XYZ file of C-alpha atoms in Angstrom:
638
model
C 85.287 144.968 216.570
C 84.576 148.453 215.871
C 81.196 148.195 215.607
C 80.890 146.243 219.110
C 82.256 148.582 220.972
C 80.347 151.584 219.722
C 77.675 149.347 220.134
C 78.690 148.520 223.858
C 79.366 152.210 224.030
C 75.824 153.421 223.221
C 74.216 150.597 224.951
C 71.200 152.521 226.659
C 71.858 151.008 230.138
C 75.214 151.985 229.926
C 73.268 155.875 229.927
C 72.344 155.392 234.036
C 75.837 154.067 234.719
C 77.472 157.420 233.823
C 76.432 160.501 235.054
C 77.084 163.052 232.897
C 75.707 161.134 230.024
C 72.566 160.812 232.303
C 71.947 164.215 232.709
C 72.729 165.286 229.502
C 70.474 162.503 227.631
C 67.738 163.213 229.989
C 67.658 167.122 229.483
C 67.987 166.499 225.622
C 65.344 164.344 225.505
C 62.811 166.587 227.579
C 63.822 169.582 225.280
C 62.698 167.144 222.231
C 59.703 165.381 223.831
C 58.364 169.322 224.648
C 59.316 170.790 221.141
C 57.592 167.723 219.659
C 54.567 167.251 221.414
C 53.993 171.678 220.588
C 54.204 171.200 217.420
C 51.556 168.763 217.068
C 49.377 170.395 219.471
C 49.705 173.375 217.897
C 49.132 171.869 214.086
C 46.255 169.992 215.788
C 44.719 173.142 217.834
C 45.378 175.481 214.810
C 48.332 176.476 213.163
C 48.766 180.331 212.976
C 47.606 181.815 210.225
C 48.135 185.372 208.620
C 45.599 188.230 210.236
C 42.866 189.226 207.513
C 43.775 191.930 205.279
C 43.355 195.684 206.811
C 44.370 194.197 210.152
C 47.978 194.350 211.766
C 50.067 190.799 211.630
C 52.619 189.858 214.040
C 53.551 187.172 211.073
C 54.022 183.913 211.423
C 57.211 184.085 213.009
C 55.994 185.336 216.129
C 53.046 183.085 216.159
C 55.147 179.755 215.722
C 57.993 181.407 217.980
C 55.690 182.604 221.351
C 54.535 178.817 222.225
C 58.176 177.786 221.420
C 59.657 179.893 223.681
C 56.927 179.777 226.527
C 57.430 176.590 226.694
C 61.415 176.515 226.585
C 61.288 179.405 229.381
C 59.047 177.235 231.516
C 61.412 174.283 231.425
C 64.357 176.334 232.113
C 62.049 177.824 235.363
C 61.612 173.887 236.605
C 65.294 173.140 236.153
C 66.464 176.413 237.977
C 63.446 175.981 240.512
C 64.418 172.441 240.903
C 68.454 172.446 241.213
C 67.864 175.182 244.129
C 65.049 172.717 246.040
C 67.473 170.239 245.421
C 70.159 172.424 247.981
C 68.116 173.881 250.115
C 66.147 171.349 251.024
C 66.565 167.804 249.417
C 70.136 167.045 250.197
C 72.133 166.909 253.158
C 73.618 169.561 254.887
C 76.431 169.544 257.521
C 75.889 172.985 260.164
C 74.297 174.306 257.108
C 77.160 173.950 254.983
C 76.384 172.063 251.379
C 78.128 169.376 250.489
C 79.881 168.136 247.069
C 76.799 167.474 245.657
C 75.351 170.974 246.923
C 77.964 172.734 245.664
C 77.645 171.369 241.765
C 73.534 171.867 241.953
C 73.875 175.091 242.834
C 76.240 175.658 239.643
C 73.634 174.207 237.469
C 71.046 176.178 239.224
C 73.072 179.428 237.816
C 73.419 177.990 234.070
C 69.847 177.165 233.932
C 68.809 180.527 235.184
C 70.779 181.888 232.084
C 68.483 179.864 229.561
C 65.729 181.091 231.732
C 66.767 185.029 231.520
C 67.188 184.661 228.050
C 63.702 183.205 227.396
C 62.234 185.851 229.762
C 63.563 188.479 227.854
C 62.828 187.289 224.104
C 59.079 186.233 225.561
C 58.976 190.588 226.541
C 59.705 191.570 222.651
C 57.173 188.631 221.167
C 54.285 189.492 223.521
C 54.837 193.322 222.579
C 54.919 192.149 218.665
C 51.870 189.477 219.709
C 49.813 192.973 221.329
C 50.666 195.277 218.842
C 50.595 193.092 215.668
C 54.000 193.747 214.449
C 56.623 191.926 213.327
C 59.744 191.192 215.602
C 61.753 193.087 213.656
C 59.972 196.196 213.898
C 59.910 195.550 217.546
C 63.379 195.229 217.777
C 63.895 198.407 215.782
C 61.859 200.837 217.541
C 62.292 201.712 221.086
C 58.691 203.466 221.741
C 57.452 199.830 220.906
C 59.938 198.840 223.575
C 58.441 201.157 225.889
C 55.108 200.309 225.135
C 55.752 196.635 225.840
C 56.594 197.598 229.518
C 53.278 199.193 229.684
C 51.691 195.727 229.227
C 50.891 193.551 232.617
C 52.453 191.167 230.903
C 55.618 192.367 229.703
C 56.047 194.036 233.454
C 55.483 190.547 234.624
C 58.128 189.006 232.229
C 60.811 192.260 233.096
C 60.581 190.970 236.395
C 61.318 187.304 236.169
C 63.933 188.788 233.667
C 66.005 190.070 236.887
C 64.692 187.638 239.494
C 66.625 184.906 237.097
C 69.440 187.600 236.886
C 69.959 187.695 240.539
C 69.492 183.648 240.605
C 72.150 183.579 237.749
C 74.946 186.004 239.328
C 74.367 184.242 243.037
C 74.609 180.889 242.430
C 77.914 180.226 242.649
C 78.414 181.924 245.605
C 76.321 180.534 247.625
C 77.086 177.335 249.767
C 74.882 177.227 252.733
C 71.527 176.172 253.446
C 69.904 179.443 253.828
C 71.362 181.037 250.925
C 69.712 178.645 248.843
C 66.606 179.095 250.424
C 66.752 182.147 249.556
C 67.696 182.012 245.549
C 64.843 179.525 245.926
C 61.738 182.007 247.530
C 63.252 184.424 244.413
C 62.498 181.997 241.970
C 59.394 181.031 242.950
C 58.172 184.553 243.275
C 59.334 185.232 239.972
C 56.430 182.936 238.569
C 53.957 184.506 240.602
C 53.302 188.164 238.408
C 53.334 186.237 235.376
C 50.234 183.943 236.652
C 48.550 186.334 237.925
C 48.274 188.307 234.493
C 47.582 185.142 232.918
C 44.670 183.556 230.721
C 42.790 182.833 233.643
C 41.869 186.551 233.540
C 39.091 185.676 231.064
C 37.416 182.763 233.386
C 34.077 182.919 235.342
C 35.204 183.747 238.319
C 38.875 185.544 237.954
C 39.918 185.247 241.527
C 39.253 181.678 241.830
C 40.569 180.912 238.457
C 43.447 182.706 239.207
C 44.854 181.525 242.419
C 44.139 177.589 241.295
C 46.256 178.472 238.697
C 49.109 180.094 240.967
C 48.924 176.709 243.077
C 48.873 174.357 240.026
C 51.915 176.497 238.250
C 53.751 176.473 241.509
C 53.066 172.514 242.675
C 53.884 171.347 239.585
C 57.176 173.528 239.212
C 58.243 172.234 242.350
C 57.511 167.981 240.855
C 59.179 168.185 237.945
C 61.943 170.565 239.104
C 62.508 168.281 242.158
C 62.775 165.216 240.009
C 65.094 166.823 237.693
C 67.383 167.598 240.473
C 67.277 163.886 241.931
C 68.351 163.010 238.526
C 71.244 165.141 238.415
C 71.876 164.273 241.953
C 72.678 160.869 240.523
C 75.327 162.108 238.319
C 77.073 163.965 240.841
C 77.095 162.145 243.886
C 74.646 158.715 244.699
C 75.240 158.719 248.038
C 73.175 161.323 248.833
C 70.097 159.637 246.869
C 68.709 157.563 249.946
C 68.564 161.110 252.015
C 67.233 163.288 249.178
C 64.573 160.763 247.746
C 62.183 160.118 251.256
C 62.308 163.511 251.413
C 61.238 164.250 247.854
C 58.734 161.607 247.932
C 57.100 163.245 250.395
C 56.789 166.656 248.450
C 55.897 165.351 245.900
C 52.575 163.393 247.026
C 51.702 167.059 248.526
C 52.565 168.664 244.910
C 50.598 165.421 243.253
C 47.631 166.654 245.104
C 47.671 170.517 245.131
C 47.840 169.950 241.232
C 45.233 167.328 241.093
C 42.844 169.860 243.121
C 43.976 172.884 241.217
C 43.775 171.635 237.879
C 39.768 170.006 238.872
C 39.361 173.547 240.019
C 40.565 175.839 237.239
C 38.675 173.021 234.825
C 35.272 173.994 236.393
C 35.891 177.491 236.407
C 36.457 176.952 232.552
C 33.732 174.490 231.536
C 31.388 174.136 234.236
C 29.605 171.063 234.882
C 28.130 170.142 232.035
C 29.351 168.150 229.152
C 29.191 169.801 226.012
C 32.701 171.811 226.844
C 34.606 168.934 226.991
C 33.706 168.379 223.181
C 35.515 171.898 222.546
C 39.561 172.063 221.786
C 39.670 173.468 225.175
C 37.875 170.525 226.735
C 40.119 168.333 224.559
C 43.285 169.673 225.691
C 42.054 169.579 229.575
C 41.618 165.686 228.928
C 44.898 164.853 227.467
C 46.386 166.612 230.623
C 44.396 164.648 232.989
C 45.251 161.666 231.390
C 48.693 162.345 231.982
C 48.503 163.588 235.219
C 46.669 160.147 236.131
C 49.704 158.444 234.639
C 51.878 160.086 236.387
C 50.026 159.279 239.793
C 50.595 155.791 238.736
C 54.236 156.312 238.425
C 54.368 158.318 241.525
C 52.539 154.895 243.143
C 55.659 152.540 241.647
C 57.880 155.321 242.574
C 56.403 154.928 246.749
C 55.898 150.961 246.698
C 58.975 149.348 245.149
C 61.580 151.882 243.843
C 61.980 154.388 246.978
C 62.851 151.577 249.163
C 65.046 149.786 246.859
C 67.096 153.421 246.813
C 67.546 152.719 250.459
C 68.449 149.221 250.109
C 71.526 150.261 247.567
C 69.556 149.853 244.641
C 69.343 152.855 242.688
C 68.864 152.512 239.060
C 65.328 151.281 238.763
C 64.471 154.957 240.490
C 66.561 156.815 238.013
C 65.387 154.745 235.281
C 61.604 155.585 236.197
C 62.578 158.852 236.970
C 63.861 160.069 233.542
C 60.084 158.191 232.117
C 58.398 160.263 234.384
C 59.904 163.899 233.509
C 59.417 163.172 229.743
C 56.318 162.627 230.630
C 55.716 166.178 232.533
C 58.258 167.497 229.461
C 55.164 167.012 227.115
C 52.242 167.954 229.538
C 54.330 171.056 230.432
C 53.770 171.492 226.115
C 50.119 170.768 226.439
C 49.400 173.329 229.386
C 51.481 175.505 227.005
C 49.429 175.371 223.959
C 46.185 175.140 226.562
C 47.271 178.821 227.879
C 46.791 179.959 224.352
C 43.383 178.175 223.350
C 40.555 180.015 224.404
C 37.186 178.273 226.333
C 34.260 177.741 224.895
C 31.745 180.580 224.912
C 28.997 180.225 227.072
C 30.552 177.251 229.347
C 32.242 177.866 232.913
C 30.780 180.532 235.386
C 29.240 183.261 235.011
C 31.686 186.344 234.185
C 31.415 189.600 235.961
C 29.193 190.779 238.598
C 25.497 191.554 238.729
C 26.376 194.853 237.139
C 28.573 193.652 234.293
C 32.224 194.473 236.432
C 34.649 192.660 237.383
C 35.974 193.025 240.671
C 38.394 190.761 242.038
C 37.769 191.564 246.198
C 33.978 192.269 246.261
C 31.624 189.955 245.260
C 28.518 192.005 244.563
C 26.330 188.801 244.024
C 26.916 188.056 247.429
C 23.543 187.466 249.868
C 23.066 190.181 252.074
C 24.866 189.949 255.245
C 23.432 188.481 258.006
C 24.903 186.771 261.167
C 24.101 183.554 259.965
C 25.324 184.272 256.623
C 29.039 185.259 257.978
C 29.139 181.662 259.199
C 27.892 179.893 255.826
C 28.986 182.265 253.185
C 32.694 180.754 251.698
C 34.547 182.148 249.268
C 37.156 179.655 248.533
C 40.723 180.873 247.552
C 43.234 178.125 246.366
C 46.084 179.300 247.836
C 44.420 179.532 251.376
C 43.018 175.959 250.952
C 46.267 174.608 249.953
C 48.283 176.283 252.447
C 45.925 174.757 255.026
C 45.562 171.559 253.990
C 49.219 170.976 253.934
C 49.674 172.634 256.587
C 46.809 170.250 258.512
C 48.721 167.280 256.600
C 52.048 167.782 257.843
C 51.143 168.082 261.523
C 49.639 165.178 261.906
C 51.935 163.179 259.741
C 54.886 165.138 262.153
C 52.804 163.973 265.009
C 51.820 160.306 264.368
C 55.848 160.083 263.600
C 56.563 161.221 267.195
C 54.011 158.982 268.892
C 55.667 155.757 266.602
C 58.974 156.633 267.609
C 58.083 156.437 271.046
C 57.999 160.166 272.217
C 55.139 162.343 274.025
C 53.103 164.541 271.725
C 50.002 165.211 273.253
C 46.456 165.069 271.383
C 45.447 168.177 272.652
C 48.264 170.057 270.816
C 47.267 168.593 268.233
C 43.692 169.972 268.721
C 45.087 173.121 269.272
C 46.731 172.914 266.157
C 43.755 171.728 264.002
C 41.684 174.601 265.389
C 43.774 176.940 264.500
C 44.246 176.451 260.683
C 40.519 175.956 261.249
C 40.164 179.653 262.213
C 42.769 180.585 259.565
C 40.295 178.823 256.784
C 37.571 180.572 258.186
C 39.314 184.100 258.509
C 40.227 184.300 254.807
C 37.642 181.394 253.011
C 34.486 181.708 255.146
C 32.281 184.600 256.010
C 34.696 187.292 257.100
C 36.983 186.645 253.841
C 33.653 186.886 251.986
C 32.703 190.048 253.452
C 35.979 191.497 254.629
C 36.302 193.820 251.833
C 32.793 194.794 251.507
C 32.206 195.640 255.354
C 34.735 197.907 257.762
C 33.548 196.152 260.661
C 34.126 192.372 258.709
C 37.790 193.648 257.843
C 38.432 194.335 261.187
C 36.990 191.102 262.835
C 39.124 189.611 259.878
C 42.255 190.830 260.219
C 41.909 190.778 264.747
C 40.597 187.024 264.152
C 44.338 186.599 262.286
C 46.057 188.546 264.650
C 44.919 187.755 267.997
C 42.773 184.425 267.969
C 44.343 182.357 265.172
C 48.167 182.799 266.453
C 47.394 181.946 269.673
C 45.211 178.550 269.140
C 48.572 178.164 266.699
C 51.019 178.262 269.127
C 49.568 176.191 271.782
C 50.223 173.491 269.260
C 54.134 174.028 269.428
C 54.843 173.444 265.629
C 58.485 174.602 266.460
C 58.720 171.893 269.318
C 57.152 169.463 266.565
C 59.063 169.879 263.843
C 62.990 170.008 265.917
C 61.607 167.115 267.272
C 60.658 165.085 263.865
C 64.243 166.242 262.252
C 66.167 166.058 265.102
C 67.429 169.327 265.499
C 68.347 170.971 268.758
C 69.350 174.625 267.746
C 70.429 177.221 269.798
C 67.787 179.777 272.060
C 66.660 182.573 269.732
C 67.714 185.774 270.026
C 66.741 188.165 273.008
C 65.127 190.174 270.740
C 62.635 187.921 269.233
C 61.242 186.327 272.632
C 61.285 190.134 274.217
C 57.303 190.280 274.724
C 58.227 194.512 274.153
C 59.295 194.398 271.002
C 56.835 191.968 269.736
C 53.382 193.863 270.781
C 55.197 197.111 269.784
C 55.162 194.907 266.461
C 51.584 194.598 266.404
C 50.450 198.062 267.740
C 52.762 199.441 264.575
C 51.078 196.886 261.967
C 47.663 197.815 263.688
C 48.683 201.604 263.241
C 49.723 200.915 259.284
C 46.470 199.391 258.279
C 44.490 201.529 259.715
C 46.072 205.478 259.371
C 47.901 204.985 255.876
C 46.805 203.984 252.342
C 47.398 200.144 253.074
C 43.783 199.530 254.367
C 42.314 200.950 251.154
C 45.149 199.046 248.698
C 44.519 195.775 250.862
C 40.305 196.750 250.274
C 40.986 197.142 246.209
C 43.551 194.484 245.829
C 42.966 190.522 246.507
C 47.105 190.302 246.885
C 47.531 193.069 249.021
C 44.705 191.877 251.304
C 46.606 188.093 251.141
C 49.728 189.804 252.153
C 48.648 192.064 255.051
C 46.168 188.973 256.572
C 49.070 187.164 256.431
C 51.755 189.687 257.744
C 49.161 189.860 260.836
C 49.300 185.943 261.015
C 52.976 186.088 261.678
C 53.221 189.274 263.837
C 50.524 187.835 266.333
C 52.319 184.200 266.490
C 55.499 186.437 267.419
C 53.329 188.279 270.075
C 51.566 184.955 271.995
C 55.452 183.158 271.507
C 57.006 186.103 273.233
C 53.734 185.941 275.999
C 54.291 182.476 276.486
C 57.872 182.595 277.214
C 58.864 182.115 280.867
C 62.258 183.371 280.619
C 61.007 186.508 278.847
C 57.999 187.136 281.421
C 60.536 186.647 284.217
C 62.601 189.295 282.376
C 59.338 191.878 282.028
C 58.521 190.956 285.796
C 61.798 191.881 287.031
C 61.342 195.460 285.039
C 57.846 195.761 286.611
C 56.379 196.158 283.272
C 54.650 193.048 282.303
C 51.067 194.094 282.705
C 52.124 196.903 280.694
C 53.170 194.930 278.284
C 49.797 192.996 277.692
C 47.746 196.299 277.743
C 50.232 197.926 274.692
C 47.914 195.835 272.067
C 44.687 196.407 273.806
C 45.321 200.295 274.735
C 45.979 200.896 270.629
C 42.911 198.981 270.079
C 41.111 201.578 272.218
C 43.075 204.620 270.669
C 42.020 203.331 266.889
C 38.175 202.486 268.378
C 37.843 206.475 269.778
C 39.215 207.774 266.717
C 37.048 205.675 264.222
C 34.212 206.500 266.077
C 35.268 210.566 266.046
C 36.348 210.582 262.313
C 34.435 211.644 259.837
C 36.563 210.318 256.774
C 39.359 207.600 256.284
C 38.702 204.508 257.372
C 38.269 203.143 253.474
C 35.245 205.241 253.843
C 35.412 206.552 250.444
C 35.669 202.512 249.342
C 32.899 200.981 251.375
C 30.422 204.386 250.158
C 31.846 203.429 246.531
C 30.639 200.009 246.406
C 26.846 201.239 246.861
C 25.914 198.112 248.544
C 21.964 197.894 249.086
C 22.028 196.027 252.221
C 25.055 198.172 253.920
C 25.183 201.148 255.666
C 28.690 202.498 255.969
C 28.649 205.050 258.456
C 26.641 202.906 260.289
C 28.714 199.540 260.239
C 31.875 201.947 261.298
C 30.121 201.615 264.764
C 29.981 197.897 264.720
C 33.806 198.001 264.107
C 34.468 200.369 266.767
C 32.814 197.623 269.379
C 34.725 194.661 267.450
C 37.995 196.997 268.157
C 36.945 196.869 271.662
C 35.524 193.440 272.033
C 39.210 191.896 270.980
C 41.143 194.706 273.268
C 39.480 192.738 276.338
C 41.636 190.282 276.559
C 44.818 192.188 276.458
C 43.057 194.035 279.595
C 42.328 190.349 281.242
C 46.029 188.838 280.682
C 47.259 192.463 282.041
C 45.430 192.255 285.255
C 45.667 188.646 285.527
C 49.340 189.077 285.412
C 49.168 192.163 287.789
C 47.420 189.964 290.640
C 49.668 187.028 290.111
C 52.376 189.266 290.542
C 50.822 191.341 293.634
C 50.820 187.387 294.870
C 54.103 186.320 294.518
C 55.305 185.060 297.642
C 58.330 187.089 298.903
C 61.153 186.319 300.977
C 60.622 187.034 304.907
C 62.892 190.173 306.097
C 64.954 188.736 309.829
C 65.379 191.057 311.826
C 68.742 192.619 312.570
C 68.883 191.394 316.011
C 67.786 187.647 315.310
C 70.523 187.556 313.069
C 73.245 188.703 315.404
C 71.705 186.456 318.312
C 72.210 183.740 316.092
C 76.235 184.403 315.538
């Protein structure tokens, strides 16, 4: 009888019935299914072996122990990354407040965020005894090798994810709304970002592509796994919340299915190029068995949408947790194959071409680039990942948002939608097509560049009324902004100041030299003109300027500073980035020249600022006023 009932007490279904024993079996089994499947990659790839004699060794402590605990501090990043989706966006949410389930996520999110600190910081002292060829111990027992550690990209990059999972870690469990998870949430995905960035892709054909298809495929795939994780452990804590949680994840995760898909092709061809004699390589090996999987995984994503999704919303839960715990030891051992493929290096002589036509590498300048031409700004592209991605999802959701309206029965115009589509369009453009391929090379490019984000883009962007879209998909009223954000004032004071930043302080040249920098400020500009042409297209905050007399002052602000910055780039002699543009030693440029073209592109975009101000000035100078009676009229009539 004994034997039956440890029998009935171990049955395997009994596992999805209880769910502690759900979560803990499933996290115990992705730990062994990624320990596992390292180990034989690694014996199969090439076990480490000691450093020929005169050289220094790291030993072969270090060399078994780095993969190990990559790969451990990676799965502790999904579970962290994925308990904190989980709150701040899976599950329901009453005024913001998290409920039961919330509330216990969150916990986990801070006791996963532990593991992940301590990986973070035992990956800084084996990449410092990796570098230097040391053993651990003599890491550990000497602080200048400490210091010098810091003084790698790569240890900086792991100090920081060291406190970013700090602050996750001590926050967690005081957090309980919506926002604050949100929050712990952009912290942990930033975390990931310095670490990818100083990654192996450093050594591929073309870095800056390589690089930010890596950043997306990292950061989509974080946010799969980690999301199905925390579905998982939603089903221990509280079921009810599964048929509220899963359409949502469902969704992300077809958008995550395909940013990886694309990434992944991407980063492959910047490896191995197209021909075929790379994928005979270890490299081109490795790249295989991860496609494979990620095609199995599609399939199961495909079960997952077609039969188990909507049995969750007919009450019928298991078969989704079932194939759900399949699925993540499945991404548990290509998260161990994309480990050991970090640390295997391409084939020589496959992928694209390294460098530039004069043996550099320069990650915002392409000095192979045709000369520039008028033509050539509209069919030069220089595709970044994360722009495409953003875009595409961006182009996705709209018009998934959209068709939703129209089924349900409400009014959502086409031409917003137009609007819309023509606006990421001019994004893509801005930072992919000609004036992201010469921005950095040409003064008068960066300016069309970053005006094109700041003045065109946001307004084609906010004729489509994303806001109004997405209340209206989620149902979501909310309360009128605050009078600070729809005050047209403040918001063109905004974008005079940002105007004034990029071009009289360091930040032009840092944005010129650095592809983030230049990512951040485009994007900074982005936002900061959407506030302006929301604010412009207010009617209760136009009334407001009227009433002050200052609305055509208003619209001139932007294009007055535009004028200001034109005179004085056309009266300097240095700044500018002059010193960056005459550094590049461009054959087809002229930069003291080309300074002239971006004084009239300065100009060209301040002309509408000076149409909407006197358009505003005449339609005020026309508002019909009310007729003065006279005195005695008004008495006669008593």
């Amino acid at each position: 009888m004994a034997d039956v009932a440890l029998a009935r007490r171990w049955k395997p279904a009994r596992i999805f019935e209880s769910g502690r024993r759900l979560t803990t079996w499933t996290v115990a089994g992705m730990v062994a299914v990624l320990v596992t499947v390292l180990v034989v990659a690694v014996v199969a790839v090439g076990r480490p072996e000691p450093a020929p004699e005169g050289l220094p060794d790291a030993g072969a402590l270090t060399g078994w122990a780095l993969p190990l605990v990559r790969a451990l501090m990676e799965l502790f990043a999904v579970g962290t990354i994925g308990m904190l989706l989980c709150a701040a966006f899976l599950l329901p949410a009453s005024a913001g407040v998290l409920g039961l389930a919330g509330g216990r996520v969150l916990r986990l999110a801070g006791r996963w965020a532990w593991g992940w600190l301590a990986c973070s910081s035992t990956m800084v002292v084996l990449v410092t005894s990796d570098v230097v060829g040391v053993p651990i111990g003599d890491v550990l027992g000497s602080s200048a090798l400490l210091r010098y550690g810091w003084q790698l990209p790569e240890g900086r990059a792991l100090v920081a994810m060291t406190l970013a999972a700090l602050v996750v870690a001590l926050n967690a469990r005081a957090v309980r709304g919506r926002h604050g998870s949100l929050g712990l949430l952009l912290v942990g995905v930033l975390a990931m970002v310095p670490l990818l960035l100083t990654g192996h892709s450093a050594s591929a054909g073309d870095h800056y592509l390589a690089t930010q298809a890596l950043l997306v495929h990292v950061l989509a795939a974080t946010l799969w796994v980690g999301g199905l994780l925390g579905l998982i452990t939603v089903a221990r804590t509280n079921r009810s919340d599964l048929p509220v949680a899963v359409p949502r994840f469902s969704s992300l995760a077809l958008v995550c299915f395909a940013a990886v898909a694309a990434s992944g092709a991407v980063t492959a061809w910047t490896r191995l190029g197209f021909g075929t004699d790379g994928w005979a390589s270890t490299y081109g090996a490795l790249v295989a068995v991860k496609t494979g999987a990620l095609v199995a995984l599609g399939v199961v994503g495909l079960v997952h949408r077609r039969r188990t999704v909507a049995g969750v919303l007919a009450g019928r839960q298991r078969p989704f947790v079932r194939l759900a715990v399949v699925e993540v030891l499945l991404m548990s051992a290509t998260v161990a194959v994309a480990v050991v493929l970090s640390r295997t290096a391409p084939p020589a002589g496959e992928g694209l071409s390294a460098g530039s036509a004069h043996g550099e590498s320069v990650t915002t300048v392409d000095r192979t680039i045709d000369p520039f031409t008028l033509g050539g700004l509209v069919t030069q592209w220089r595709p970044d990942a994360l722009v495409v991605t953003a875009v595409a999802v961006s182009v996705l959701g709209y018009l998934l948002a959209a068709r939703a309206v129209r089924r349900g029965g409400g009014d959502w115009s086409l031409s917003r939608a137009g609007w819309g589509m023509a606006g990421l369009g001019v994004v893509l453009f801005a930072l992919c097509g000609g004036l992201g391929a010469y921005g950095s090379a040409m003064l008068s490019v960066q300016t069309g560049q970053l005006l094109t984000m700041s003045v065109l883009a946001p307004y084609l962007l906010v004729r489509a009324e994303p806001v109004r879209l997405l209340r209206t998909v989620t149902g979501t009223v909310g309360g009128p902004p605050p009078r600070w954000l729809t005050d047209p004032v403040n918001a063109v004071t905004a974008l005079a100041a940002l105007w004034l930043l990029v071009y009289a302080s360091p930040l032009l040249d840092a944005s010129l030299s650095t592809g983030v920098v230049h990512l951040l400020v485009n994007v900074a500009a982005l936002l900061v003109g959407t506030w302006v042409w929301t604010a412009l297209r207010s009617r209760g905050a136009w009334a407001a300027a009227r009433s002050r007399g200052d609305r055509a002052v208003v619209a001139l602000v932007p294009g007055v500073m535009l004028a200001v910055l034109a005179i004085a780039l056309w009266r300097a002699e240095g700044g500018f980035g002059r010193l960056w543009f005459e550094s590049l030693h461009l054959f087809w440029d002229d930069p003291v020249g080309d300074r002239r073209y971006a004084v009239l592109v300065m100009l060209g975009f301040a002309v509408p600022f000076v149409l909407l101000a006197a358009g505003s000035t005449t339609r005020t100078s026309r508002t019909p006023t009310t007729p003065t009676v006279p005195v005695e009229t008004r008495e006669n009539s008593r």
